[in-house]
Tab-separated table of C-alpha atoms and ligand atoms in Angstrom:
chain	number	residue	atom	x	y	z
A	1	MET	CA	103.475	77.265	133.420
A	2	GLU	CA	102.609	74.816	130.773
A	3	ILE	CA	101.930	75.202	127.047
A	4	ILE	CA	100.399	72.381	125.543
A	5	LYS	CA	100.566	72.877	121.676
A	6	SER	CA	98.444	71.217	119.372
A	7	ILE	CA	99.139	70.550	115.788
A	8	ASP	CA	97.757	73.323	113.420
A	9	SER	CA	95.804	71.167	110.709
A	10	THR	CA	95.812	73.681	107.854
A	11	PHE	CA	99.367	73.853	108.224
A	12	ALA	CA	100.307	70.390	108.856
A	13	GLU	CA	97.530	70.064	105.007
A	14	ASP	CA	99.841	72.819	103.752
A	15	VAL	CA	102.847	71.118	104.373
A	16	VAL	CA	102.187	68.110	103.129
A	17	LYS	CA	100.905	69.232	100.004
A	18	GLY	CA	103.643	71.581	99.291
A	19	LEU	CA	106.339	69.286	99.779
A	20	SER	CA	104.843	66.408	97.752
A	21	SER	CA	104.684	68.958	95.257
A	22	ASN	CA	106.677	69.546	92.373
A	23	PRO	CA	108.707	72.249	92.802
A	24	LYS	CA	108.339	71.761	96.280
A	25	HIS	CA	107.181	74.903	98.189
A	26	ILE	CA	105.736	75.967	101.524
A	27	PRO	CA	103.240	79.175	101.827
A	28	SER	CA	105.392	81.927	103.339
A	29	LYS	CA	102.504	83.058	105.850
A	30	TYR	CA	103.791	79.919	107.885
A	31	LEU	CA	107.416	81.710	108.178
A	32	TYR	CA	105.495	83.991	110.902
A	33	ASP	CA	105.761	81.679	114.151
A	34	GLU	CA	106.746	83.368	117.594
A	35	LYS	CA	110.441	83.347	116.245
A	36	GLY	CA	109.511	84.460	112.858
A	37	ASP	CA	107.823	87.391	113.920
A	38	ARG	CA	110.629	88.070	116.341
A	39	LEU	CA	113.174	87.949	113.481
A	40	PHE	CA	111.088	89.776	110.982
A	41	LYS	CA	110.787	92.569	113.659
A	42	ALA	CA	114.718	92.594	113.730
A	43	ILE	CA	114.810	92.705	109.833
A	44	MET	CA	112.743	95.446	109.489
A	45	ARG	CA	115.427	97.465	111.407
A	46	ILE	CA	117.973	97.045	109.232
A	47	PRO	CA	119.190	99.644	106.317
A	48	GLU	CA	119.629	96.689	104.063
A	49	TYR	CA	115.978	95.958	104.077
A	50	TYR	CA	115.247	99.341	102.770
A	51	LEU	CA	111.402	98.746	102.569
A	52	THR	CA	110.764	100.012	106.054
A	53	ASN	CA	112.567	103.305	106.288
A	54	SER	CA	110.917	103.900	102.312
A	55	GLU	CA	107.307	103.503	103.694
A	56	LEU	CA	108.278	104.981	106.994
A	57	GLU	CA	109.324	108.223	104.953
A	58	ILE	CA	106.198	108.177	103.160
A	59	LEU	CA	103.739	107.945	106.002
A	60	LYS	CA	105.718	110.626	108.111
A	61	ILE	CA	105.961	112.941	104.843
A	62	TYR	CA	102.520	112.470	103.986
A	63	LYS	CA	100.452	111.561	106.689
A	64	GLU	CA	97.974	114.438	106.517
A	65	GLU	CA	96.942	113.939	103.207
A	66	ILE	CA	96.657	109.984	103.706
A	67	LEU	CA	94.169	110.985	106.225
A	68	ASN	CA	92.193	113.715	104.143
A	69	ALA	CA	91.990	110.933	101.481
A	70	PHE	CA	90.656	108.191	103.709
A	71	THR	CA	87.328	110.361	104.744
A	72	SER	CA	85.854	114.264	104.366
A	73	THR	CA	83.314	113.657	106.819
A	74	SER	CA	83.460	113.121	110.844
A	75	GLU	CA	81.603	109.735	109.935
A	76	GLU	CA	83.300	106.838	112.059
A	77	PHE	CA	85.486	104.018	109.811
A	78	LEU	CA	87.048	100.882	110.365
A	79	LEU	CA	90.875	101.012	110.025
A	80	VAL	CA	91.266	97.256	108.561
A	81	ASP	CA	95.366	96.463	108.784
A	82	LEU	CA	95.769	93.321	106.825
A	83	GLY	CA	98.893	91.435	107.905
A	84	ALA	CA	99.603	94.293	110.736
A	85	GLY	CA	102.739	92.349	112.221
A	86	ASP	CA	104.140	94.929	114.716
A	87	GLY	CA	102.199	98.047	112.891
A	88	LEU	CA	105.489	99.791	113.432
A	89	LYS	CA	104.325	102.036	110.377
A	90	THR	CA	100.833	102.331	110.742
A	91	LYS	CA	101.462	103.636	114.314
A	92	ILE	CA	101.978	107.064	112.704
A	93	LEU	CA	98.735	107.188	111.059
A	94	LEU	CA	96.856	105.809	114.572
A	95	ASP	CA	98.783	108.658	116.531
A	96	LEU	CA	97.581	110.932	114.092
A	97	LEU	CA	93.860	110.094	114.264
A	98	ILE	CA	93.924	110.143	117.927
A	99	LYS	CA	95.457	113.750	118.155
A	100	LYS	CA	92.594	114.983	115.577
A	101	ASN	CA	89.998	113.073	117.669
A	102	ILE	CA	88.743	111.415	114.622
A	103	ARG	CA	86.308	108.507	115.067
A	104	PHE	CA	87.669	105.139	114.051
A	105	HIS	CA	88.108	101.346	115.110
A	106	TYR	CA	91.668	100.119	114.419
A	107	LEU	CA	91.291	96.362	113.265
A	108	PRO	CA	94.580	94.589	112.804
A	109	VAL	CA	94.252	91.456	111.024
A	110	ASP	CA	97.237	88.788	111.097
A	111	PHE	CA	97.533	85.062	110.655
A	112	SER	CA	100.158	85.126	113.455
A	113	PRO	CA	98.500	85.287	117.137
A	114	THR	CA	101.535	86.151	118.630
A	115	ALA	CA	102.178	89.346	116.552
A	116	LEU	CA	98.546	90.166	117.052
A	117	GLU	CA	98.356	89.366	120.870
A	118	LYS	CA	101.958	91.885	121.222
A	119	LEU	CA	100.670	94.677	119.051
A	120	CYS	CA	97.423	94.771	120.642
A	121	SER	CA	98.607	94.832	123.940
A	122	GLU	CA	101.538	97.283	123.524
A	123	LEU	CA	98.778	99.504	121.963
A	124	SER	CA	96.154	99.280	124.856
A	125	TYR	CA	99.222	100.384	126.706
A	126	SER	CA	101.131	102.950	124.412
A	127	MET	CA	97.665	104.166	122.865
A	128	PRO	CA	94.987	103.631	125.706
A	129	GLY	CA	92.342	105.945	124.194
A	130	LEU	CA	92.627	103.642	121.069
A	131	LYS	CA	89.688	101.465	120.023
A	132	VAL	CA	91.228	98.347	119.058
A	133	LYS	CA	90.538	94.310	118.455
A	134	GLY	CA	92.544	92.063	116.805
A	135	ILE	CA	91.741	89.368	114.020
A	136	ALA	CA	93.445	86.469	114.167
A	137	ASP	CA	92.959	85.164	110.607
A	138	ASP	CA	93.355	84.568	107.277
A	139	TYR	CA	93.105	87.817	105.040
A	140	TYR	CA	89.920	86.127	102.940
A	141	LYS	CA	88.348	84.932	106.278
A	142	ALA	CA	88.988	88.644	108.006
A	143	ILE	CA	87.846	90.326	104.650
A	144	LEU	CA	84.580	87.796	104.053
A	145	LYS	CA	83.410	88.445	108.320
A	146	LEU	CA	83.896	92.584	107.834
A	147	SER	CA	82.133	92.447	104.649
A	148	LYS	CA	79.054	91.927	106.600
A	149	GLU	CA	79.851	95.317	108.927
A	150	LYS	CA	77.764	98.461	107.393
A	151	THR	CA	80.514	100.910	108.973
A	152	LYS	CA	82.809	102.411	106.168
A	153	LYS	CA	86.225	100.507	106.122
A	154	ILE	CA	89.480	101.820	105.105
A	155	TYR	CA	91.704	98.498	104.316
A	156	MET	CA	95.557	99.098	104.279
A	157	ILE	CA	98.120	96.628	103.002
A	158	LEU	CA	101.161	98.074	104.185
A	159	GLY	CA	104.849	96.828	103.955
A	160	SER	CA	104.186	95.485	100.107
A	161	ASN	CA	102.239	92.512	101.583
A	162	ILE	CA	100.615	91.739	98.258
A	163	GLY	CA	104.071	90.973	96.692
A	164	ASN	CA	103.728	87.926	98.526
A	165	MET	CA	101.561	86.476	96.182
A	166	GLN	CA	102.068	84.991	93.372
A	167	GLU	CA	100.571	87.138	90.037
A	168	GLN	CA	97.661	85.002	89.958
A	169	GLU	CA	96.767	84.864	93.909
A	170	ILE	CA	97.611	88.748	93.732
A	171	ASN	CA	94.224	89.184	90.925
A	172	GLU	CA	92.086	86.701	92.835
A	173	PHE	CA	92.699	88.570	96.321
A	174	LEU	CA	92.141	92.013	94.439
A	175	SER	CA	89.079	91.069	92.942
A	176	PHE	CA	88.172	89.045	95.960
A	177	LEU	CA	88.365	92.405	97.867
A	178	GLY	CA	86.486	94.529	95.475
A	179	GLN	CA	83.657	92.413	95.371
A	180	ASN	CA	83.691	92.711	99.400
A	181	MET	CA	83.883	96.500	99.545
A	182	GLU	CA	81.328	99.179	99.413
A	183	ASN	CA	81.415	102.448	97.217
A	184	GLN	CA	82.229	104.345	100.505
A	185	ASP	CA	85.421	101.948	101.757
A	186	LYS	CA	89.189	102.571	100.377
A	187	LEU	CA	92.351	100.850	100.235
A	188	PHE	CA	95.339	101.866	100.988
A	189	ILE	CA	97.963	100.013	99.856
A	190	GLY	CA	101.955	99.766	99.755
A	191	PHE	CA	103.872	98.518	96.476
A	192	ASP	CA	108.086	97.900	96.569
A	193	LEU	CA	109.400	99.118	93.524
A	194	LYS	CA	111.545	97.318	90.715
A	195	LYS	CA	115.423	98.797	91.247
A	196	ASP	CA	119.101	98.013	91.196
A	197	PRO	CA	119.117	94.121	91.688
A	198	ASP	CA	122.360	94.738	94.070
A	199	ILE	CA	119.821	96.376	96.286
A	200	LEU	CA	117.469	93.850	96.195
A	201	LEU	CA	119.782	90.974	96.760
A	202	LYS	CA	121.205	92.486	100.251
A	203	ALA	CA	117.303	93.299	101.560
A	204	TYR	CA	117.008	89.881	101.329
A	205	ASP	CA	120.310	88.223	101.951
A	206	ASP	CA	121.448	90.870	104.613
A	207	SER	CA	125.228	91.339	105.968
A	208	GLN	CA	124.027	90.365	109.903
A	209	GLY	CA	122.215	86.997	108.328
A	210	LEU	CA	118.631	87.876	109.665
A	211	THR	CA	116.795	87.347	106.652
A	212	ARG	CA	118.974	83.738	106.285
A	213	SER	CA	117.994	82.790	110.164
A	214	PHE	CA	114.186	83.831	109.316
A	215	ASN	CA	113.490	81.563	106.345
A	216	PHE	CA	115.567	78.798	107.935
A	217	ASN	CA	113.263	79.062	111.033
A	218	LEU	CA	110.586	77.544	108.596
A	219	LEU	CA	112.761	73.741	108.610
A	220	GLU	CA	113.151	74.339	112.644
A	221	ARG	CA	109.233	75.079	112.941
A	222	LEU	CA	108.758	71.808	110.863
A	223	ASN	CA	111.033	70.155	113.591
A	224	TYR	CA	109.525	71.355	116.113
A	225	GLU	CA	105.638	71.359	115.217
A	226	LEU	CA	105.667	68.383	113.037
A	227	GLY	CA	108.067	66.137	114.306
A	228	GLY	CA	111.070	66.765	111.803
A	229	ASN	CA	114.258	65.865	111.296
A	230	PHE	CA	115.619	68.557	108.931
A	231	ASN	CA	119.459	69.325	109.519
A	232	ILE	CA	119.950	73.197	108.872
A	233	LYS	CA	123.445	72.650	107.680
A	234	ASP	CA	122.328	70.575	105.107
A	235	PHE	CA	120.446	73.066	103.090
A	236	LYS	CA	121.244	76.485	101.735
A	237	HIS	CA	119.425	79.505	101.937
A	238	PHE	CA	119.446	80.971	98.179
A	239	PRO	CA	117.375	84.462	97.467
A	240	THR	CA	117.213	85.189	93.650
A	241	TYR	CA	115.980	88.053	91.377
A	242	ASP	CA	114.013	87.643	88.170
A	243	PRO	CA	114.120	91.183	86.246
A	244	GLN	CA	111.169	90.085	83.760
A	245	THR	CA	108.368	89.087	86.198
A	246	GLY	CA	110.088	91.672	88.837
A	247	GLU	CA	109.819	88.358	91.770
A	248	MET	CA	112.659	88.355	94.733
A	249	ARG	CA	112.346	84.412	95.390
A	250	SER	CA	113.867	82.805	98.311
A	251	TYR	CA	114.404	78.897	98.117
A	252	LEU	CA	116.113	76.419	100.674
A	253	ILE	CA	118.290	73.984	99.063
A	254	SER	CA	118.936	70.546	99.816
A	255	LYS	CA	122.809	70.009	99.204
A	256	LYS	CA	122.358	66.177	98.918
A	257	LYS	CA	120.043	63.444	98.648
A	258	GLN	CA	117.892	63.154	101.423
A	259	THR	CA	114.987	61.696	103.239
A	260	ILE	CA	113.479	63.443	106.066
A	261	ALA	CA	110.688	62.259	108.568
A	262	LEU	CA	107.929	63.931	109.737
A	263	ALA	CA	107.054	62.022	112.651
A	264	ALA	CA	103.994	63.746	113.985
A	265	LEU	CA	102.527	63.013	110.745
A	266	ASP	CA	104.054	59.458	109.711
A	267	ILE	CA	105.204	60.570	106.358
A	268	THR	CA	109.087	60.950	104.904
A	269	ILE	CA	109.812	63.271	102.026
A	270	GLU	CA	112.660	62.639	99.399
A	271	PHE	CA	115.043	65.332	98.551
A	272	LYS	CA	117.538	64.753	95.734
A	273	GLN	CA	120.885	66.608	95.515
A	274	TRP	CA	119.993	70.521	94.901
A	275	GLU	CA	116.080	69.948	94.934
A	276	PHE	CA	114.780	73.037	96.456
A	277	ILE	CA	111.639	74.486	99.033
A	278	HIS	CA	110.388	77.473	97.474
A	279	VAL	CA	109.364	79.523	100.404
A	280	GLU	CA	109.197	83.167	99.568
A	281	THR	CA	107.990	85.642	96.513
A	282	SER	CA	108.424	89.586	97.150
A	283	LYS	CA	107.231	90.736	93.993
A	284	LYS	CA	108.549	93.852	92.930
A	285	PHE	CA	106.301	96.616	90.882
A	286	ASP	CA	106.451	99.678	88.364
A	287	ILE	CA	103.451	101.830	87.788
A	288	ALA	CA	102.245	100.071	84.914
A	289	SER	CA	101.860	97.043	86.275
A	290	ILE	CA	99.989	98.585	89.231
A	291	LYS	CA	97.555	100.549	87.251
A	292	LYS	CA	97.146	97.510	85.321
A	293	LEU	CA	96.365	95.433	88.608
A	294	ALA	CA	94.164	98.305	90.131
A	295	GLU	CA	91.902	98.756	86.533
A	296	GLY	CA	91.700	94.659	85.547
A	297	ASN	CA	90.232	94.403	89.391
A	298	LYS	CA	88.018	97.526	88.885
A	299	PHE	CA	89.898	99.676	90.990
A	300	LYS	CA	90.734	103.374	90.052
A	301	ILE	CA	93.588	104.616	91.982
A	302	ASN	CA	92.902	107.892	93.688
A	303	TYR	CA	96.725	109.047	94.789
A	304	ILE	CA	100.111	107.896	94.475
A	305	PHE	CA	102.683	108.969	97.367
A	306	ASN	CA	106.241	107.782	96.534
A	307	ASP	CA	109.610	108.008	98.653
A	308	SER	CA	112.644	110.459	97.804
A	309	ARG	CA	114.324	107.623	96.432
A	310	ASN	CA	111.716	105.977	94.602
A	311	TYR	CA	112.031	102.788	95.758
A	312	PHE	CA	108.214	102.432	97.059
A	313	LEU	CA	104.684	103.605	96.389
A	314	ASN	CA	101.828	103.654	98.372
A	315	THR	CA	98.800	104.308	96.883
A	316	ILE	CA	94.801	104.825	97.934
A	317	TRP	CA	92.410	103.103	95.442
A	318	SER	CA	88.637	103.509	95.317
A	319	LEU	CA	86.099	100.878	93.736
A	320	ASN	CA	85.557	101.865	89.761
A	321	HIS	CA	81.961	100.846	89.117
B	401	SAM	C1	105.812	91.000	105.501
B	401	SAM	S1	105.010	91.131	107.260
B	401	SAM	C2	104.571	92.888	107.221
B	401	SAM	C3	104.072	93.605	108.111
B	401	SAM	C4	103.259	95.148	108.219
B	401	SAM	N1	102.198	95.046	107.511
B	401	SAM	C5	104.683	96.095	107.599
B	401	SAM	O1	104.155	96.524	106.562
B	401	SAM	O2	105.440	96.350	108.584
B	401	SAM	C6	103.496	90.222	107.010
B	401	SAM	C7	102.526	90.029	107.957
B	401	SAM	O3	101.474	89.840	107.246
B	401	SAM	C8	101.148	88.527	108.284
B	401	SAM	N2	100.489	87.492	107.194
B	401	SAM	C9	100.892	87.098	106.075
B	401	SAM	N3	99.890	86.243	105.343
B	401	SAM	C10	99.020	86.448	105.802
B	401	SAM	C11	97.549	85.834	105.272
B	401	SAM	N4	97.458	85.304	103.935
B	401	SAM	N5	96.917	86.274	106.269
B	401	SAM	C12	96.908	87.291	107.457
B	401	SAM	N6	98.344	87.273	107.923
B	401	SAM	C13	99.183	87.190	106.932
B	401	SAM	C14	102.376	87.964	108.489
B	401	SAM	O4	101.962	87.068	109.527
B	401	SAM	C15	102.987	88.753	108.882
B	401	SAM	O5	102.545	89.285	110.377
């Protein structure tokens, strides 16, 4: 089978913009191409990446309470999973919703069409009664589209996806989401908490080298999709944690002065020795910062659930006006 791949113009524009900036950066959503999805799935299953097990524990223990908080009536609702990935944790809720005969439609949203296709086809096989419709789009565009639907919506942001945004972006995003929600809607959102930096550093630089490969895959993607000539050996994967901002940040640092060509775009990018590309932020929170985010963006927190190690929090929010 022949697959003709055209260049995603937004991807190309964002890459040119990010690599021409000082400091250089590329939005982390571009880490998730087909290989990135596979690598992230593998990362989620290693114990060093504690986020998965912590959130799984919360969902397994509190699934009944969580569903009761979503709705107290038999009215139908839309379960919108923003950045659904492989839906590993969501499936716990889907399973219980189906068992309880609750009327709902599952709408996974993901920027990665491959992740979404896999999730939807897997669900149609494993949960045949489920009404599922995948939305391959950016969070903002998906929320805007869904705001026109009158049916009650439960928005979910699992995996601390929100922490991949910068501080200002988090506020802009929550404010935008709030403006596009109705009083009856809810937000179920997970936050990774501040903890021992050694635990954090291992989660983003694991012993099997999976997180390293995940980050380097971005350079491979630039080579494959934009005709780049990055040599991975000339870059260093460097994750670091800032306890003041709570930001875990991953960088790819150029070990030498070099000129990289992106042939498909007919441009070259200069790197000084030790110059970096910022490829991912994973912000860590505490309860005070979570409350501030909710209150500052006109939400109130209805429920808080935590895991036994106090590594992760899942919260349920509604509008506060
Ligand atoms: C860290 S993974 C988490 C997946 C899942 N929520 C979980 O907890 O296991 C983030 C997912 O969000 C998607 N994503 C990232 N940025 C996005 C954006 N701006 N719009 C839509 N999807 C996005 C990625 O493609 C990826 O599948």
